[in-house]
Amino acid sequence: MTCGQSKGFFLLIFCLFHESEQSCPSVCLCISDTVSCSSSGLVRLPWSLPSFSVTLDLSHNYLTWLGPRSFSSLPRLENLWMAHNQISTLSYDVFKNLSGLRHLDLSSNKLEVLKQYYFQGLWRLEELRLFNNKIAQVEAGALSHMSSLKKVYISFNQITYFPFFSIQEHSHPFLVMLDLSSNRLTRLPWEDVKALPGLVQRGLYLHNNSLLCDCTMYSLFWHWNLRGYNSVKDFTNEHTCNIHGDPRASIKFLHHSRFFLNCTVEKAVTQPVTVLLSSMVVLEGDKIRLDCQTTLSGAELSFTWLSPSRGFLAPASGNGTLISVFSNGTLQIEATSVNDSGLYQCTAVDSKRGLNATREVNVSVLLPAAGSFNTGYTTLLGCIVTLILILVYVFLTPCRCRHCKEPAAAYHHSNLSSAFSSTRDKPKIETFKHVAFMEPMISEEGKNEWGTES
Ligand SMILES: *[C@@H]1O[C@H](CO)[C@@H](O)[C@H](O)[C@H]1NC(C)=O
Ligand SMILES: *[C@@H]1O[C@H](CO)[C@@H](O)[C@H](O)[C@H]1NC(C)=O
Ligand SMILES: *[C@@H]1O[C@H](CO)[C@@H](O)[C@H](O)[C@H]1NC(C)=O
Ligand SMILES: *[C@@H]1O[C@H](CO)[C@@H](O)[C@H](O)[C@H]1NC(C)=O
Ligand SMILES: *[C@@H]1O[C@H](CO)[C@@H](O)[C@H](O)[C@H]1NC(C)=O
Ligand SMILES: *[C@@H]1O[C@H](CO)[C@@H](O)[C@H](O)[C@H]1NC(C)=O
Ligand SMILES: *[C@@H]1O[C@H](CO)[C@@H](O)[C@H](O)[C@H]1NC(C)=O
Ligand SMILES: *[C@@H]1O[C@H](CO)[C@@H](O)[C@H](O)[C@H]1NC(C)=O
């Protein structure tokens, strides 16, 4: 047997074994733990889906309804893609036994109401995509219990009311994106919005609604704009409001502040804007520089550092000696000692606008002896392992053939990357600047929302 033949043989054995173990529906493509049934003309869920599935792609089909326990035979499921179907309701317990689900895409469907029970039990869910549906109503508890949520996209719907009070620090500690843009919100419960956790406010997208122009609204956006939130900065022109609620008298309120001259905007912000915690491990004697990068920017900032061993430090307080603060806020320690370990906190103050922001760095200084012994030891171990591997390769390689093509492997690889580009290329969507919610506008039938042809 030549090398190529034997490889093919083993691949075949492997495939047969794998196939007999779990059946893949004929209209789907199963590779590894991914099952893709996208654009397969499905009107209902396939009967038996392989129970090992981690990713299931059902997008671009004609599903209209999902029954109870639809996916309960897939306990390992983490990613469920169902964009571009005709789903208008979900029944009770539809996601029963899917407590491991992390990403759920129901965008471009026909959902009308987000009922309280829809997403029950999905407490590990991190990302929920519901843009481009017909959602008019969000029930108060619809997002409760999903305590791992990071990003929720509900743009391009018909929402007139959203239960902001149900989003709280303790109920949704990780939520950083709530996209409610391009809906029909008119009057918001601004007190509830102001009470949202800081991270949620920072990632709250409300542009292109039919907001009513008033001072409370203006004041809030004014502050978000001042703090440089991307949600406001990236869509300045789309932030419109209607004067006296008249849609014909719509103004871009971040450009035309004239109308709000009589509003008193609270100038002082009571809380420090953000805290970015980071940590750093160095060896004793290293020189370190800690930048004071906060959400504030501009030339008129002043900086102070609170250090664990030396108290408050301001620029010029340590005149170029062992520890110093530059006027741009950077703290420098010429040679660290173990005693310099601890939490360093920088405060940037913009006295003109009455804002301040803090940044924290946790510095750990280690004794060099322990460190260098460790690295020396691991390097030695690494060398020995490499040497053994080289010897194994030289003496024990079973067959050496120079023209050994690997058709099966190559085919599989390219097939995988094209067939699953929609589900696997997660980074792609991250590179869009928060524009997952804009995609229904640019995508058309026949193209899915990641832009790949189907
Ligand atoms: C769903 O989960 C419950 C409890 O973990 C278990 O008893 C039940 O067998 C599961 N159902 C299926 C269909 O796997
Ligand atoms: C604004 O929202 C409407 C629907 O509410 C949509 O048709 C329109 O395309 C959106 N405009 C922008 C610029 O997003
Ligand atoms: C602002 O208030 C003044 C006096 O109270 C009034 O004359 C003026 O019309 C108001 N301007 C706007 C834009 O409401
Ligand atoms: C930051 O702002 C708060 C509230 O405005 C204020 O009490 C505090 O002193 C400020 N911190 C500094 C370092 O200026
Ligand atoms: C610099 O620091 C030293 C001791 O730390 C002090 O004696 C000296 O006056 C300082 N010089 C200036 C210009 O602050
Ligand atoms: C601040 O200034 C110091 C010294 O000029 C420089 O080394 C450091 O990189 C600067 N930091 C930033 C964030 O620009
Ligand atoms: C660190 O602190 C200890 C006791 O607090 C002191 O004895 C020692 O000299 C300090 N070391 C340095 C390098 O400052
Ligand atoms: C800083 O780091 C040390 C060790 O890396 C850790 O023990 C300590 O809890 C950290 N402190 C904070 C406030 O995170």
XYZ file of C-alpha atoms and ligand atoms in Angstrom:
566
model
C 0.000 0.000 0.000
C 1.373 3.435 -0.779
C 1.226 6.198 1.699
C -1.679 7.938 -0.024
C -3.702 4.746 -0.244
C -3.224 3.852 3.369
C -4.199 7.352 4.449
C -7.319 7.209 2.309
C -8.135 3.830 3.736
C -7.936 5.015 7.298
C -9.948 8.094 6.477
C -12.627 5.881 4.952
C -12.698 3.616 8.019
C -12.950 6.666 10.219
C -15.754 8.161 8.168
C -17.750 4.908 8.114
C -17.353 4.545 11.830
C -18.416 8.094 12.382
C -21.400 7.849 10.047
C -22.767 4.699 11.581
C -22.490 6.201 15.016
C -24.711 9.204 14.295
C -26.918 9.827 11.335
C -26.759 13.056 9.430
C -30.068 14.119 7.791
C -29.725 13.750 4.031
C -30.384 17.430 3.331
C -27.709 18.540 5.789
C -23.974 18.534 5.803
C -22.283 17.254 8.938
C -18.650 17.933 9.550
C -17.101 17.397 12.918
C -19.561 18.798 15.469
C -21.172 21.192 13.013
C -24.427 20.438 11.236
C -25.412 22.744 8.401
C -28.887 22.535 6.956
C -28.967 26.073 5.630
C -30.793 26.834 2.385
C -32.176 23.317 2.251
C -35.800 24.231 1.674
C -36.789 22.874 5.087
C -40.358 23.527 6.217
C -39.905 21.672 9.485
C -37.004 20.483 11.579
C -35.249 17.334 10.329
C -36.282 14.269 12.286
C -33.058 13.095 13.771
C -30.199 15.445 14.254
C -26.823 14.130 15.397
C -26.736 14.420 19.165
C -23.110 15.520 19.218
C -23.879 18.793 17.410
C -22.369 21.908 18.872
C -23.338 24.167 15.983
C -26.599 23.821 14.091
C -27.284 26.023 11.097
C -30.909 26.140 9.960
C -30.789 29.574 8.359
C -32.443 30.394 5.009
C -35.241 27.872 5.195
C -39.032 27.997 5.532
C -39.516 27.072 9.183
C -42.651 28.705 10.574
C -42.976 27.328 14.058
C -40.860 25.582 16.655
C -42.535 23.064 18.926
C -41.794 22.114 22.538
C -38.416 20.482 23.138
C -37.425 20.877 19.507
C -33.767 20.571 20.372
C -33.798 18.491 23.535
C -31.844 15.697 21.852
C -28.911 18.064 21.306
C -27.537 18.636 24.802
C -24.180 19.918 23.548
C -25.585 22.643 21.313
C -23.875 26.021 21.712
C -24.680 27.821 18.480
C -28.089 27.816 16.860
C -28.476 29.804 13.642
C -32.035 30.250 12.377
C -31.902 33.567 10.557
C -34.046 34.042 7.441
C -36.945 31.751 8.213
C -40.654 32.437 8.687
C -40.876 31.778 12.413
C -43.653 33.781 14.048
C -44.044 32.038 17.400
C -42.094 29.792 19.689
C -43.941 27.366 21.906
C -43.379 26.632 25.579
C -40.182 24.769 26.383
C -38.866 25.097 22.851
C -35.324 25.484 24.128
C -35.699 22.903 26.900
C -32.425 21.071 27.653
C -30.410 23.704 25.798
C -28.843 25.224 28.865
C -25.453 25.215 27.118
C -26.600 27.474 24.286
C -24.413 30.551 23.877
C -25.410 32.094 20.554
C -28.931 32.232 19.192
C -29.767 33.862 15.894
C -33.450 34.388 15.092
C -32.936 37.493 12.980
C -34.974 38.082 9.815
C -37.958 36.069 10.927
C -41.574 37.011 11.666
C -41.643 37.134 15.459
C -44.257 39.577 16.774
C -44.123 39.404 20.551
C -41.201 38.478 22.769
C -43.010 36.442 25.360
C -41.755 35.980 28.851
C -41.318 32.210 28.443
C -39.497 32.238 25.096
C -35.958 32.126 26.327
C -36.448 30.465 29.676
C -33.592 28.274 30.817
C -31.037 29.854 28.489
C -28.937 31.121 31.317
C -25.668 30.683 29.447
C -26.813 32.598 26.386
C -24.361 35.353 25.477
C -25.664 36.661 22.201
C -29.240 37.009 21.045
C -29.993 38.284 17.551
C -33.553 39.308 16.842
C -33.116 42.122 14.351
C -35.416 42.466 11.376
C -38.480 40.751 12.800
C -41.931 42.210 13.406
C -41.575 42.542 17.151
C -43.957 45.155 18.516
C -44.051 44.085 22.122
C -41.394 42.913 24.568
C -42.876 41.377 27.685
C -41.366 42.514 30.956
C -39.579 39.300 31.842
C -38.544 38.322 28.328
C -34.838 38.888 28.943
C -34.835 37.973 32.626
C -32.876 34.958 33.794
C -30.454 35.230 30.886
C -27.747 36.346 33.242
C -24.855 35.664 30.854
C -26.139 37.944 28.107
C -23.501 40.143 26.508
C -25.132 41.340 23.310
C -28.758 41.701 22.330
C -29.771 42.945 18.885
C -33.427 43.927 18.439
C -33.072 46.656 15.825
C -35.361 46.926 12.792
C -38.519 45.911 14.587
C -41.662 47.810 15.585
C -41.082 48.157 19.293
C -42.942 50.995 20.987
C -42.131 49.988 24.545
C -39.153 48.267 26.092
C -38.925 47.145 29.756
C -35.692 48.925 30.649
C -36.333 48.361 34.344
C -35.807 44.622 33.858
C -32.134 45.179 32.991
C -30.110 45.581 36.154
C -26.570 45.223 37.350
C -27.268 42.004 39.225
C -29.562 40.472 36.615
C -27.331 41.186 33.597
C -23.806 41.838 34.827
C -22.148 41.253 31.433
C -24.502 43.085 29.088
C -22.523 45.548 26.952
C -24.748 45.909 23.892
C -28.446 46.521 23.660
C -29.403 47.545 20.163
C -32.883 49.047 19.938
C -32.200 51.289 16.957
C -34.674 51.610 14.060
C -37.763 50.872 16.088
C -40.803 52.967 17.016
C -39.869 54.197 20.460
C -41.428 57.596 21.125
C -41.351 58.324 24.825
C -38.824 56.475 26.897
C -38.980 56.033 30.659
C -35.871 58.162 30.977
C -35.501 57.579 34.701
C -35.258 53.835 34.024
C -32.781 54.450 31.225
C -30.620 56.606 33.484
C -30.692 53.852 36.078
C -29.288 51.260 33.662
C -25.854 49.880 34.558
C -23.012 51.986 33.136
C -21.899 49.322 30.676
C -25.406 48.973 29.264
C -25.794 52.746 28.826
C -22.500 52.776 26.965
C -23.749 50.091 24.576
C -27.348 51.262 24.219
C -28.276 52.045 20.621
C -31.430 54.126 20.241
C -30.966 56.017 16.968
C -33.559 56.096 14.197
C -36.573 55.837 16.469
C -39.393 58.359 16.578
C -38.341 60.018 19.822
C -40.196 63.048 21.078
C -37.941 66.100 21.478
C -37.728 67.096 25.118
C -35.181 68.239 27.648
C -34.817 64.959 29.559
C -34.047 63.106 26.370
C -31.647 65.756 25.162
C -29.817 65.882 28.475
C -29.141 62.148 28.467
C -27.832 62.029 24.895
C -25.801 65.161 25.585
C -23.992 63.331 28.378
C -23.485 60.153 26.350
C -22.073 62.246 23.528
C -19.765 64.038 25.925
C -18.471 60.762 27.224
C -17.704 59.747 23.663
C -19.933 56.682 23.577
C -19.702 55.012 20.178
C -23.435 54.383 20.196
C -23.898 58.140 19.846
C -20.698 59.119 18.048
C -21.060 56.623 15.205
C -24.644 57.591 14.437
C -24.778 61.326 15.101
C -26.893 61.962 12.007
C -29.350 59.193 12.751
C -30.214 60.637 16.159
C -33.440 62.417 15.347
C -36.406 63.562 17.360
C -39.791 64.956 16.442
C -40.784 68.408 17.656
C -44.124 68.148 19.472
C -44.191 64.553 18.231
C -44.801 65.640 14.661
C -42.910 63.305 12.310
C -42.716 66.082 9.693
C -40.794 68.247 12.154
C -37.901 65.878 12.651
C -34.520 67.306 13.659
C -31.059 65.885 14.078
C -30.844 66.909 17.677
C -27.137 66.362 18.210
C -26.459 68.928 15.493
C -29.200 71.409 16.271
C -28.850 72.171 19.933
C -30.544 75.534 19.325
C -33.912 74.023 20.053
C -32.727 72.911 23.470
C -31.264 76.218 24.619
C -33.860 76.490 27.344
C -33.050 73.078 28.694
C -30.844 72.957 31.752
C -28.396 70.185 31.199
C -26.932 68.845 34.408
C -23.278 69.660 33.977
C -21.751 67.639 36.772
C -21.518 63.905 36.554
C -21.607 62.389 39.981
C -19.880 59.107 39.365
C -16.444 58.473 37.891
C -17.133 57.456 34.326
C -15.376 54.115 34.004
C -12.900 51.883 35.639
C -10.780 49.721 33.381
C -9.018 47.166 35.458
C -5.960 45.473 34.093
C -3.093 43.584 35.575
C 0.571 43.327 34.932
C 3.260 40.935 36.155
C 6.894 42.070 36.100
C 10.162 40.979 37.628
C 11.880 42.980 40.342
C 14.141 45.611 38.854
C 12.081 46.018 35.660
C 11.158 49.488 34.500
C 7.408 49.914 34.045
C 5.183 52.542 32.516
C 1.490 52.698 33.271
C -0.574 54.814 30.884
C -3.594 56.593 32.224
C -5.870 55.834 29.315
C -9.447 56.544 30.250
C -12.575 57.441 28.384
C -11.663 61.102 28.631
C -9.435 62.687 26.040
C -8.215 66.168 25.316
C -5.355 68.438 26.142
C -6.759 69.895 29.326
C -6.807 66.811 31.473
C -4.970 66.607 34.760
C -3.857 63.340 36.269
C -3.189 61.897 39.686
C -2.109 58.419 40.653
C -2.785 56.659 43.917
C -0.029 54.124 44.490
C -0.069 51.376 47.106
C 3.326 52.177 48.596
C 3.775 55.898 48.050
C 0.323 57.417 48.249
C -0.794 60.151 45.848
C 1.473 61.071 42.957
C 0.956 63.942 40.524
C 3.087 65.116 37.604
C 6.447 66.535 38.786
C 5.962 65.117 42.277
C 8.798 62.672 41.726
C 11.189 64.775 39.726
C 12.632 62.193 37.360
C 13.824 59.976 40.171
C 12.669 56.443 40.829
C 8.979 57.055 40.311
C 7.494 59.834 38.221
C 4.305 60.905 36.537
C 4.503 62.593 33.126
C 2.135 65.358 32.176
C 0.326 63.004 29.779
C -0.611 60.875 32.793
C 1.889 58.061 32.312
C 3.401 56.762 35.543
C 6.928 55.434 35.351
C 8.805 53.359 37.893
C 12.496 53.168 37.016
C 13.233 49.947 38.889
C 10.404 48.075 40.558
C 10.794 46.353 43.893
C 8.534 43.731 45.388
C 7.162 46.439 47.645
C 5.745 48.249 44.607
C 3.161 45.497 44.056
C -0.469 46.414 44.424
C -3.289 48.358 42.896
C -2.427 51.617 41.102
C -5.340 53.920 40.435
C -5.197 56.875 38.091
C -7.800 59.616 37.983
C -8.095 61.878 34.963
C -9.983 65.076 35.621
C -11.465 67.386 33.027
C -12.219 70.367 35.236
C -13.785 72.398 32.431
C -16.524 69.864 31.784
C -16.712 68.597 35.354
C -15.854 65.026 34.427
C -13.436 62.555 35.848
C -12.551 58.993 35.008
C -10.394 56.393 36.628
C -8.244 53.527 35.533
C -6.767 50.787 37.663
C -3.762 48.568 37.115
C -2.904 45.671 39.372
C 0.873 45.349 39.383
C 2.570 42.223 40.702
C 6.330 42.343 41.078
C 7.995 38.947 41.354
C 11.461 38.122 42.594
C 13.653 37.408 39.569
C 15.232 34.249 41.017
C 12.039 32.226 40.941
C 11.193 33.502 37.485
C 14.512 32.748 35.806
C 14.760 29.286 37.309
C 11.322 28.566 36.001
C 11.960 29.728 32.473
C 15.333 27.948 32.379
C 13.703 24.755 33.476
C 10.866 24.932 30.973
C 13.269 25.839 28.161
C 15.370 22.762 28.952
C 12.288 20.570 29.051
C 11.139 22.074 25.734
C 14.511 21.243 24.146
C 14.401 17.636 25.282
C 10.882 17.152 23.998
C 11.774 18.715 20.643
C 14.845 16.500 20.357
C 12.803 13.376 21.040
C 10.234 14.422 18.460
C 12.941 15.000 15.850
C 14.436 11.562 16.562
C 11.012 9.956 16.314
C 10.415 11.702 13.025
C 13.770 10.722 11.540
C 13.723 7.082 12.538
C 10.145 6.046 12.849
C 8.256 7.763 10.000
C 6.453 4.742 8.506
C 6.439 5.745 4.858
C 8.086 8.638 3.113
C 6.658 9.639 -0.190
C 7.508 12.844 -1.926
C 4.516 13.159 -4.202
C 1.973 12.258 -1.620
C -0.981 14.481 -2.382
C -3.660 14.593 0.232
C -6.763 14.969 -1.866
C -9.228 13.995 0.798
C -7.807 16.261 3.425
C -7.473 19.206 1.078
C -10.992 18.762 -0.172
C -12.376 18.543 3.277
C -10.581 21.626 4.343
C -11.772 23.887 1.545
C -15.236 22.437 1.727
C -15.396 23.174 5.390
C -14.315 26.740 5.055
C -16.814 27.571 2.343
C -19.813 25.584 3.504
C -19.478 26.866 7.022
C -18.179 30.316 6.481
C -21.495 31.632 7.650
C -21.356 29.911 10.972
C -17.693 29.630 11.672
C -16.388 33.030 10.736
C -17.391 34.623 13.964
C -14.543 37.168 13.837
C -15.967 38.527 10.612
C -18.984 39.894 12.313
C -16.926 41.279 15.134
C -14.938 43.379 12.713
C -18.045 45.244 11.668
C -18.335 48.226 13.900
C -21.467 47.207 15.777
C -23.247 46.908 12.512
C -24.784 43.484 12.843
C -28.063 45.328 13.190
C -27.573 47.178 9.935
C -27.147 44.053 7.917
C -30.752 43.363 7.036
C -30.586 46.583 5.058
C -27.693 45.483 2.936
C -28.467 41.795 2.698
C -31.012 40.553 0.283
C -32.700 37.265 -0.272
C -30.214 34.695 -1.430
C -27.423 36.204 0.564
C -27.137 35.544 4.214
C -26.252 38.180 6.721
C -22.568 37.382 6.700
C -22.410 38.319 3.078
C -21.566 34.882 1.747
C -23.474 33.561 -1.188
C -25.664 30.667 -0.307
C -33.558 16.948 29.473
O -32.919 17.203 30.703
C -33.468 16.493 31.778
C -32.800 16.938 33.048
O -31.469 17.233 32.842
C -33.273 14.982 31.524
O -33.843 14.250 32.580
C -33.952 14.617 30.218
O -33.705 13.247 29.907
C -33.455 15.471 29.089
N -34.245 15.202 27.909
C -33.709 14.768 26.778
C -34.651 14.505 25.669
O -32.503 14.640 26.642
C -34.832 53.738 10.080
O -35.862 52.842 10.435
C -36.759 52.529 9.395
C -37.805 51.602 9.941
O -38.124 51.897 11.248
C -36.017 51.862 8.253
O -36.910 51.619 7.188
C -34.903 52.760 7.796
O -34.146 52.089 6.809
C -34.016 53.130 8.957
N -33.030 54.101 8.507
C -31.736 53.966 8.823
C -30.840 55.045 8.289
O -31.299 53.060 9.482
C -36.675 79.998 25.702
O -37.274 80.758 26.777
C -37.548 82.090 26.435
C -38.050 82.799 27.679
O -38.393 81.919 28.682
C -38.606 82.147 25.322
O -38.863 83.485 24.955
C -38.025 81.399 24.118
O -39.004 81.324 23.105
C -37.640 79.991 24.503
N -36.993 79.364 23.387
C -37.314 78.165 22.931
C -36.539 77.642 21.757
O -38.186 77.501 23.463
C -14.447 63.103 40.674
O -15.777 63.552 40.675
C -16.449 63.454 41.927
C -17.852 63.911 41.737
O -17.947 64.990 40.884
C -15.723 64.291 42.983
O -16.340 64.129 44.224
C -14.284 63.829 43.084
O -13.575 64.626 43.972
C -13.639 63.877 41.711
N -12.309 63.354 41.828
C -11.241 64.093 41.591
C -9.935 63.386 41.774
O -11.311 65.244 41.207
C 13.736 66.470 43.466
O 13.682 65.524 44.507
C 14.651 65.701 45.509
C 14.562 64.581 46.520
O 13.611 63.631 46.146
C 14.451 67.065 46.197
O 15.471 67.292 47.152
C 14.515 68.155 45.140
O 14.224 69.398 45.708
C 13.512 67.865 44.022
N 13.672 68.855 42.960
C 12.643 69.519 42.446
C 12.944 70.480 41.360
O 11.488 69.345 42.849
C 3.750 59.997 27.944
O 5.025 60.601 27.917
C 6.111 59.707 28.156
C 7.396 60.515 28.209
O 7.391 61.525 27.276
C 6.117 58.638 27.072
O 7.177 57.743 27.294
C 4.805 57.898 27.070
O 4.760 56.947 26.031
C 3.657 58.865 26.915
N 2.415 58.128 27.076
C 1.385 58.222 26.227
C 0.172 57.430 26.547
O 1.431 58.911 25.228
C 10.211 46.405 51.451
O 9.526 46.513 52.684
C 10.187 45.876 53.772
C 9.339 45.984 55.024
O 8.154 46.654 54.780
C 11.553 46.537 54.002
O 12.209 45.882 55.046
C 12.368 46.427 52.731
O 13.576 47.123 52.873
C 11.594 47.023 51.549
N 12.341 46.749 50.343
C 12.559 47.670 49.423
C 13.380 47.226 48.253
O 12.147 48.805 49.523
C -3.780 41.697 42.067
O -3.046 40.536 41.633
C -2.709 39.656 42.701
C -1.853 38.541 42.135
O -1.761 38.564 40.784
C -3.981 39.123 43.323
O -3.663 38.262 44.398
C -4.818 40.284 43.821
O -6.036 39.801 44.330
C -5.092 41.264 42.712
N -5.806 42.399 43.249
C -6.902 42.915 42.685
C -7.520 44.069 43.354
O -7.371 42.463 41.646
